[in-house]
CSV table of C-alpha atoms in Angstrom, one decimal:
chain,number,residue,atom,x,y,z
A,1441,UNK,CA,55.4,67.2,3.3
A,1442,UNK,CA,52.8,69.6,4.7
A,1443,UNK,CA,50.3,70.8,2.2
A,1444,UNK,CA,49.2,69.0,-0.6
A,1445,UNK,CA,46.7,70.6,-3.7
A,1446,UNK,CA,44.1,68.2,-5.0
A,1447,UNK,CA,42.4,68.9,-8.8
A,1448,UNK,CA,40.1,66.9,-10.7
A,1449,UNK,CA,40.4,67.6,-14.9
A,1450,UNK,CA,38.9,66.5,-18.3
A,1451,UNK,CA,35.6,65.1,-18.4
A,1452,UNK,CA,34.2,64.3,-15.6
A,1453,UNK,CA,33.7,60.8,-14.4
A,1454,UNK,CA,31.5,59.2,-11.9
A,1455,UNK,CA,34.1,58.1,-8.9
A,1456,UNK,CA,35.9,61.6,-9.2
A,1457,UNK,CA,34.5,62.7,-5.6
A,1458,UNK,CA,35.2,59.7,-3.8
A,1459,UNK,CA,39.0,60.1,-5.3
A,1460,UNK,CA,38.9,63.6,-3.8
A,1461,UNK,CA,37.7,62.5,-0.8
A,1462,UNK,CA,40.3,59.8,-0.5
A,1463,UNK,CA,43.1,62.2,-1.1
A,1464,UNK,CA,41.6,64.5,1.7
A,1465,UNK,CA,41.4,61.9,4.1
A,1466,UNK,CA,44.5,60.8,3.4
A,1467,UNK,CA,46.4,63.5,3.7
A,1468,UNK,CA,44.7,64.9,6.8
A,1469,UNK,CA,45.1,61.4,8.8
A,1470,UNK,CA,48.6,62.3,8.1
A,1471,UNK,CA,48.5,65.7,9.3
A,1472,UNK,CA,49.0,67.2,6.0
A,1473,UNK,CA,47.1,69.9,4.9
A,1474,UNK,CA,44.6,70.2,2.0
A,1475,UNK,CA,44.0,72.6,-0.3
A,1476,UNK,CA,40.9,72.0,-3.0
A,1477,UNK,CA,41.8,73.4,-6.5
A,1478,UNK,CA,38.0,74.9,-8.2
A,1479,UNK,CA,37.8,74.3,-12.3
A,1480,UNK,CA,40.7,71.9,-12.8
A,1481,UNK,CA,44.3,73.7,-14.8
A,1482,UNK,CA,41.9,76.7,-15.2
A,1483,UNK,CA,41.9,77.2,-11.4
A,1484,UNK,CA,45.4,76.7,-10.9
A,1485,UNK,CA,45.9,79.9,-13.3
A,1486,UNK,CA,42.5,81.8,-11.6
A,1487,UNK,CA,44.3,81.1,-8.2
A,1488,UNK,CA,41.1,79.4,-7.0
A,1489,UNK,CA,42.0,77.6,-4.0
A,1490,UNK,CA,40.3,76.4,-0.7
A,1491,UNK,CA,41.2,74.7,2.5
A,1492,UNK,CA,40.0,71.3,2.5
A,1493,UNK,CA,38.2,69.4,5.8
A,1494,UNK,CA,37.2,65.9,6.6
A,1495,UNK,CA,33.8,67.7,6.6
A,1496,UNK,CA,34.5,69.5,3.5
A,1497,UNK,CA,34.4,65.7,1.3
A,1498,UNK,CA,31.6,64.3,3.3
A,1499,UNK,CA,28.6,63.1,1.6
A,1500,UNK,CA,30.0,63.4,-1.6
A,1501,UNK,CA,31.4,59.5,-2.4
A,1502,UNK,CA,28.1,58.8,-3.7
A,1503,UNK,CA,27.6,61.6,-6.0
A,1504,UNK,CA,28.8,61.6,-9.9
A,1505,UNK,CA,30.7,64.4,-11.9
A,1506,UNK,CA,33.2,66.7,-9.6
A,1507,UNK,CA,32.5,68.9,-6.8
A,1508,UNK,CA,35.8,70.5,-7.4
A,1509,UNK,CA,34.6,71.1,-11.0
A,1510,UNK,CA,36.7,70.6,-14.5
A,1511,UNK,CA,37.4,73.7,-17.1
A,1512,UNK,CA,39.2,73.8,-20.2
A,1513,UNK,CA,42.5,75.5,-20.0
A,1514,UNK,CA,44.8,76.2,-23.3
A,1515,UNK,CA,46.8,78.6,-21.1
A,1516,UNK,CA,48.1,75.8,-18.8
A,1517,UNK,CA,49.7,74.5,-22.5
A,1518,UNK,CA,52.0,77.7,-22.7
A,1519,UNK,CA,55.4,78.2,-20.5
A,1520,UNK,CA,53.9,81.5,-19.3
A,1521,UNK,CA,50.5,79.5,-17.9
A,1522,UNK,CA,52.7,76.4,-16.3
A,1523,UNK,CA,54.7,79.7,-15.0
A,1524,UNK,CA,51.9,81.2,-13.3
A,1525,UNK,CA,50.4,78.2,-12.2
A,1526,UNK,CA,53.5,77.5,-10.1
A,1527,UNK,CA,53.6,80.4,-9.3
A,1528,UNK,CA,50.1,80.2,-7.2
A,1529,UNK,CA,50.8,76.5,-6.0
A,1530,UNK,CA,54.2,78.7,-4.4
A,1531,UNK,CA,52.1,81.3,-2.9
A,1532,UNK,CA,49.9,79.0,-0.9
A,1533,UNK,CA,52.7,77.0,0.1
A,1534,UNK,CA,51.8,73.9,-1.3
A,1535,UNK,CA,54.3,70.9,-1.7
A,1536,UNK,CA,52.8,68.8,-4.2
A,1537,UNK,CA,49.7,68.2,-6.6
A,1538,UNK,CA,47.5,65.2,-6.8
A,1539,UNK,CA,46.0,65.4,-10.5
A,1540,UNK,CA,42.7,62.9,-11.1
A,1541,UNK,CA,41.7,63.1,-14.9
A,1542,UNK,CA,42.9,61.2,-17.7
A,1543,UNK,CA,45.6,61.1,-20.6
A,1544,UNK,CA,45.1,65.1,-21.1
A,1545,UNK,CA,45.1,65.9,-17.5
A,1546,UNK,CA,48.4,63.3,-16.9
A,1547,UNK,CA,50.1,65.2,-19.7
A,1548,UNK,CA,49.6,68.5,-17.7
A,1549,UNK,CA,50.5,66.4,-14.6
A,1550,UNK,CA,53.7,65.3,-16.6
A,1551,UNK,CA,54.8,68.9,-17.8
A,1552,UNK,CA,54.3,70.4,-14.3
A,1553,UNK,CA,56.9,67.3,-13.1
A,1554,UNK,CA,59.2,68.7,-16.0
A,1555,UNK,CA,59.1,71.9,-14.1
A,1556,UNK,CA,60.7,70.3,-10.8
A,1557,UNK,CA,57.2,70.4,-9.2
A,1558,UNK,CA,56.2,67.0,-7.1
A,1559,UNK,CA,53.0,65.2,-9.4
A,1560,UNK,CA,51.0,62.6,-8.8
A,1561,UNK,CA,48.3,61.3,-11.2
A,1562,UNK,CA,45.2,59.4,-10.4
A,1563,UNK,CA,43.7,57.6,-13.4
A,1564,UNK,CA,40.1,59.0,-14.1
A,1565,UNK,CA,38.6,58.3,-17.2
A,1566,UNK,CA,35.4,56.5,-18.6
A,1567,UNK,CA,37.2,55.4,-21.8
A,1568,UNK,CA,39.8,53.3,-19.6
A,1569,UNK,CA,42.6,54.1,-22.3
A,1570,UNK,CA,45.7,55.4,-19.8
A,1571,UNK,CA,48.7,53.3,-19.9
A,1572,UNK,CA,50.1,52.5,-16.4
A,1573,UNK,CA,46.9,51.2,-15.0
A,1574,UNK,CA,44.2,48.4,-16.2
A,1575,UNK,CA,41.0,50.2,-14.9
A,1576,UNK,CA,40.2,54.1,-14.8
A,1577,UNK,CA,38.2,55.6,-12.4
A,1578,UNK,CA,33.9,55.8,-13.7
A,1579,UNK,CA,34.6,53.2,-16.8
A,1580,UNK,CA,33.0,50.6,-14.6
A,1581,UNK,CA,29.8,53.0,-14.0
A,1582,UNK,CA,29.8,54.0,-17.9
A,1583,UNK,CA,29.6,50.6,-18.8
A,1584,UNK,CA,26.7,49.7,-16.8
A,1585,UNK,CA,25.1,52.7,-17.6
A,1586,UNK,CA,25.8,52.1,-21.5
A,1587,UNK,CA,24.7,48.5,-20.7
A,1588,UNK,CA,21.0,49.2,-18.8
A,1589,UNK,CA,20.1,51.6,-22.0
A,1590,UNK,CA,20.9,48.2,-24.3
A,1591,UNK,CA,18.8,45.7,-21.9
A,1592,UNK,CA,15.6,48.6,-22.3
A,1593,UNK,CA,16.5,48.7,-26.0
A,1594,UNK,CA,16.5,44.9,-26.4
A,1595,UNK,CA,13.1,45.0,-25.1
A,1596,UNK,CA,11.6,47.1,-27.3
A,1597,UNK,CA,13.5,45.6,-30.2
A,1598,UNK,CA,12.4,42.1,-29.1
A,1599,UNK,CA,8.7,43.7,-29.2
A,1600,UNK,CA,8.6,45.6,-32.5
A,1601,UNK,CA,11.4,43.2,-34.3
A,1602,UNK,CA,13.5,45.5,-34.6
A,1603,UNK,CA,17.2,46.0,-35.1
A,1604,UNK,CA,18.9,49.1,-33.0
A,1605,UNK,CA,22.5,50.6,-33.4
A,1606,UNK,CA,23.5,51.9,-30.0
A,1607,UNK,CA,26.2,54.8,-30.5
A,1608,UNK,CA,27.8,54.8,-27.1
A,1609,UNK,CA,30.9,56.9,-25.7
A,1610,UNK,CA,34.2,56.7,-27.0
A,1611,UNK,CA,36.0,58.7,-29.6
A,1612,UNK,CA,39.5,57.0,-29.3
A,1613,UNK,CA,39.2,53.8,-27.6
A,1614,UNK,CA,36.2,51.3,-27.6
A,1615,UNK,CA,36.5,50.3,-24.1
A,1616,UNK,CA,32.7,51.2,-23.0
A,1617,UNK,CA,31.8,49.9,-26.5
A,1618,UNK,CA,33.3,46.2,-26.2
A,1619,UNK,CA,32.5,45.7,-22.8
A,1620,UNK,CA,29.0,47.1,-23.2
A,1621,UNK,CA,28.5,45.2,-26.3
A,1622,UNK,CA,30.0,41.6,-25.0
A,1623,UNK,CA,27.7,42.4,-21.5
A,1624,UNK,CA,24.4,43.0,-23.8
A,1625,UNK,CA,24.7,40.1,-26.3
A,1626,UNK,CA,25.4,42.4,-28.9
A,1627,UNK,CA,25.3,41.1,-32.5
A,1628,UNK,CA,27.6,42.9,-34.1
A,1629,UNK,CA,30.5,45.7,-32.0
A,1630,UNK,CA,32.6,48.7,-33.9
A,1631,UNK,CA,35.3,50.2,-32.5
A,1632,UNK,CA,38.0,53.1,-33.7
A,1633,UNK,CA,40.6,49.8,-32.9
A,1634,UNK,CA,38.9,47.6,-35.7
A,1635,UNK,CA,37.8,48.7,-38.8
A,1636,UNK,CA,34.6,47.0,-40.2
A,1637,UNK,CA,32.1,48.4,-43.1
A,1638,UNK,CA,28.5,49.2,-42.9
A,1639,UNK,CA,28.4,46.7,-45.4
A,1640,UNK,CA,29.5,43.8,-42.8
A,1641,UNK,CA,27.6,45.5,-39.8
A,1642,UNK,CA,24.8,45.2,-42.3
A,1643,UNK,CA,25.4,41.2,-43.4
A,1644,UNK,CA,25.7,40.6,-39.5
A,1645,UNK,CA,22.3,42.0,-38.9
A,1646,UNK,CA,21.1,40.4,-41.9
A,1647,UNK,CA,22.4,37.1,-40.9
A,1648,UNK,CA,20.4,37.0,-37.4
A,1649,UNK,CA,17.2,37.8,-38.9
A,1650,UNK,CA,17.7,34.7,-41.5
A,1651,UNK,CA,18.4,33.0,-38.1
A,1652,UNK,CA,15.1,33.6,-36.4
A,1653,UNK,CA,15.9,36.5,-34.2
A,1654,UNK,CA,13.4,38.6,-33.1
A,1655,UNK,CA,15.7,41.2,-32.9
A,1656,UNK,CA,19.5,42.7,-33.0
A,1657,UNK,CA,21.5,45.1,-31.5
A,1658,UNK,CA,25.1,46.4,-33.2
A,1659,UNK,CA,26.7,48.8,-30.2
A,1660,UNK,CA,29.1,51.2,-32.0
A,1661,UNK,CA,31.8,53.4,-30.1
A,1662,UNK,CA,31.2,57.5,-31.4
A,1663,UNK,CA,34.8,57.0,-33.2
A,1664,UNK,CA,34.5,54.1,-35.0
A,1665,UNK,CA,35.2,54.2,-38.7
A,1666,UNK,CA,31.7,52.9,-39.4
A,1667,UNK,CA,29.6,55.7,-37.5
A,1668,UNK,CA,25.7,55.8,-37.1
A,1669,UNK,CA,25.5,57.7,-40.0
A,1670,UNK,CA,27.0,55.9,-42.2
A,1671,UNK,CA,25.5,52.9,-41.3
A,1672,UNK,CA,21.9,54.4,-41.8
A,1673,UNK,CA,22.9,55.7,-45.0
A,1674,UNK,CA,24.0,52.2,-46.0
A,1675,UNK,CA,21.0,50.9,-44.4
A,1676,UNK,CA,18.8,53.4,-46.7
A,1677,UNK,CA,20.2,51.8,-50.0
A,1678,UNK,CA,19.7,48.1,-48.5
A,1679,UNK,CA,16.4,48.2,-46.5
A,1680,UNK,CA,14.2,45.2,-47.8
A,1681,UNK,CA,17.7,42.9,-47.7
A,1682,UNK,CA,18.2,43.4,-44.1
A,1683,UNK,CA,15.6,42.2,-43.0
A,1684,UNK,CA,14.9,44.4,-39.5
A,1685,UNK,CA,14.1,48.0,-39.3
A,1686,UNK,CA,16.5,49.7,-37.8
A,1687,UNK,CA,16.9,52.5,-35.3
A,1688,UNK,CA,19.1,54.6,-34.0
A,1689,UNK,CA,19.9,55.4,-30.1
A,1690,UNK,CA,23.0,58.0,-29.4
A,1691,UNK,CA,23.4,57.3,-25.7
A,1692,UNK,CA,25.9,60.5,-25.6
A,1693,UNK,CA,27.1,62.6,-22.9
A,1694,UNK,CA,24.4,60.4,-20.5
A,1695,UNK,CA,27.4,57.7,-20.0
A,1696,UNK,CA,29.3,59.7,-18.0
A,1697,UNK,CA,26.8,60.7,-15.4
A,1698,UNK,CA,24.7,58.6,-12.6
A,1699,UNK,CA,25.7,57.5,-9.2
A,1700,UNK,CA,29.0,55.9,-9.3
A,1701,UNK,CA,29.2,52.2,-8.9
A,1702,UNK,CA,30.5,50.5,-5.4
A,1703,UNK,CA,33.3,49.5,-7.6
A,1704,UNK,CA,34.6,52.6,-8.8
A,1705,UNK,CA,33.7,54.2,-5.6
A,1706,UNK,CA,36.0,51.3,-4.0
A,1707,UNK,CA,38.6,51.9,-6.7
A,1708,UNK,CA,38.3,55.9,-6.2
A,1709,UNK,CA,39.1,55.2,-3.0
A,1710,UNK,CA,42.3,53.0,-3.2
A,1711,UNK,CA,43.5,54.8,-5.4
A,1712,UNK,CA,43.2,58.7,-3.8
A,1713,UNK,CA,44.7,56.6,-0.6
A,1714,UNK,CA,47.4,55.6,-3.2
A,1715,UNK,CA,48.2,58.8,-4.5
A,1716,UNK,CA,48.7,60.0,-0.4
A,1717,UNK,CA,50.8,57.0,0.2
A,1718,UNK,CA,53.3,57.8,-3.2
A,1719,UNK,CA,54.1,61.1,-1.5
A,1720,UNK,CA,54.6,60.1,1.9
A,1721,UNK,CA,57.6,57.7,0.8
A,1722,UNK,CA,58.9,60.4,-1.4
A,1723,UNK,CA,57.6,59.6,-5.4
A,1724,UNK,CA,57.0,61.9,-7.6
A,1725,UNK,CA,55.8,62.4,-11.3
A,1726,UNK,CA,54.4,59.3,-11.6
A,1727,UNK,CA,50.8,57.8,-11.7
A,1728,UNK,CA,49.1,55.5,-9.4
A,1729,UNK,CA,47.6,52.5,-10.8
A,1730,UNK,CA,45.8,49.4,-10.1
A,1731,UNK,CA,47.7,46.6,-12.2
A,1732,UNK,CA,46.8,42.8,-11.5
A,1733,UNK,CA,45.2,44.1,-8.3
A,1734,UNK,CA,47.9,45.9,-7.1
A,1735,UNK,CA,48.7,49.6,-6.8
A,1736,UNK,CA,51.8,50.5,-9.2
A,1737,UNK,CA,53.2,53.5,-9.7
A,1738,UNK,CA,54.3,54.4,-13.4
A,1739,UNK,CA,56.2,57.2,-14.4
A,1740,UNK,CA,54.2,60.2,-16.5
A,1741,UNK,CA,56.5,60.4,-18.8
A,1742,UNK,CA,55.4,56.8,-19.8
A,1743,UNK,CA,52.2,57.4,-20.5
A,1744,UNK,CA,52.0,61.1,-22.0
A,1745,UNK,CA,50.9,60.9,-25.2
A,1746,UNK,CA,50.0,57.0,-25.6
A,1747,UNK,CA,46.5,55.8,-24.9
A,1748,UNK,CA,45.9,52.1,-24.7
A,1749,UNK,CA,43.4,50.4,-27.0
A,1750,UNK,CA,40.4,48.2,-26.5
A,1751,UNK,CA,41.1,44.4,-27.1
A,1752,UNK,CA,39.9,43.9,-30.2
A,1753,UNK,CA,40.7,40.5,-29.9
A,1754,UNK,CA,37.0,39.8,-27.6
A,1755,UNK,CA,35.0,40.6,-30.8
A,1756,UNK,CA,35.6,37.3,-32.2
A,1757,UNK,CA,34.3,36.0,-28.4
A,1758,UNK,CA,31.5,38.5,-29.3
A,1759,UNK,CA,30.6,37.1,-32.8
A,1760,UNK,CA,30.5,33.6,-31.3
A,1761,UNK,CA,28.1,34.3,-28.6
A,1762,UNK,CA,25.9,36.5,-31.0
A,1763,UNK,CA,24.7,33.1,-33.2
């Protein structure tokens, strides 16, 4: 091994740079070189590549989002776009990719390993879904983010007795949602892995107001089956029997952003380092993970095309906690 391409791809999540600069580091302490791939699959087809430096990924583990940058890329989904893409990682004489994004970047990561090339995967992803691995890269930082709106929206609620529905991140999995939700002393927590009405939402919010409450909060995840909107459409029909007034807060594209966390700046870390290490002993097309604490390496083709749920099984330990 003597040059290795680092890329960063899908949405961006806050820990990104400080995997980047762990896969720099770690292949330069090994007296590989580094080559920096600019706008993700997109760059690999533009043929936007630069050398990288230990002074090239300084500064940067504190910062959120990318400094390599993320782009869409349909091309990279075609034979002829995989084609070229080799094509360029051939030119610059690069041995092997490190890809850090999430189950659409791992599927590219996995089709380039189809191709013969040498892959490795770093899990980055705010929605925590990727098989192979129990925490993604910049969930930890989503959640707390998600988690400080709630405890500035219980405030107010508490003030004005009102009730708010928090629409946080997460069109597949509930991840942020749960974790947010359990973390805040939510009253009530939808998820696309658990289906629940705006009817039952409702009777949940109704139910802590008969209690006493000065206030509720129900945290819903963007993909849930019982959206914002259909809740305040429900709520619309059913005002005077809820009891609260209800608002609505869309925390949106805000989760993502925001200095990452010393956790996923430590798990960033270990796991860039990790992905450095896999090559060195000779693995390839397979993703580095942290499982039970350890690093584990899975194979891509495991994971392409699964994502891993939320545990629906905590919003019962949520419903307790919420009387």
């Amino acid at each position: 091994m003597k040059k290795i391409a680092v890329l960063t791809s899908g949405g961006d999540a806050p820990g990104m740079n400080a995997a980047v600069r762990a896969v720099a580091r770690g292949a330069l302490a090994k007296g590989w070189q580094v080559m920096g791939v600019r706008n993700g699959y997109a760059g690999l087809l533009a043929d936007h590549f630069d050398p990288l430096q230990a002074r090239n990924v300084g500064g940067i583990i504190q910062s959120g989002g990318t400094v390599l940058g993320s782009a869409r890329c349909p091309e990279f989904a075609e034979p002829a776009g995989r084609k070229k893409a080799l094509q360029n990682l051939g030119a610059h004489g690069v041995d092997a990719l490190v890809v850090i994004g999430g189950n659409g970047s791992q599927s590219g990561s996995a089709s380039l390993a189809r191709e013969g090339f040498t892959v490795v995967g770093v899990p980055s992803t705010i929605d925590n879904d990727l098989y192979g691995n129990d925490v993604s890269i910049g969930c930890d930082t989503a959640i707390n983010i998600t988690l400080e709106a709630i405890d500035r929206l219980r405030t107010t609620a508490s003030s004005h007795q009102r009730a708010f529905a928090v629409e946080t991140m997460g069109r597949n999995c509930g991840y942020i949602a749960i974790m947010a939700g359990i973390a805040g002393g939510a009253e009530v927590i939808a998820l696309p892995e658990h289906e629940i009405t705006p009817a039952q939402v409702a009777e949940r919010l109704r139910a802590a107001y008969q209690r006493g409450k000065t206030h509720a909060l129900a945290v819903i995840a963007e993909g849930a089956k019982c959206g914002v909107h259909e809740l305040m459409e429900y709520y619309g029909a059913h005002r005077k029997s809820i009891g609260f007034d209800l608002r609505v807060t869309r925390l949106g594209h805000v989760v993502r952003g925001g200095i990452p966390s010393a956790a996923d700046r430590v798990l960033a870390t270990r796991l860039g380092a990790a992905a450095v290490d896999t090559l060195a002993v000779g693995k390839r097309g397979v993703l580095a993970g942290i499982i039970k604490g350890d690093v584990v390496v899975t194979p891509l083709e495991e994971i392409t095309g699964r994502t891993r749920p939320a545990d629906a099984s905590l919003l019962e330990l949520a419903r307790v906690m919420a009387i």
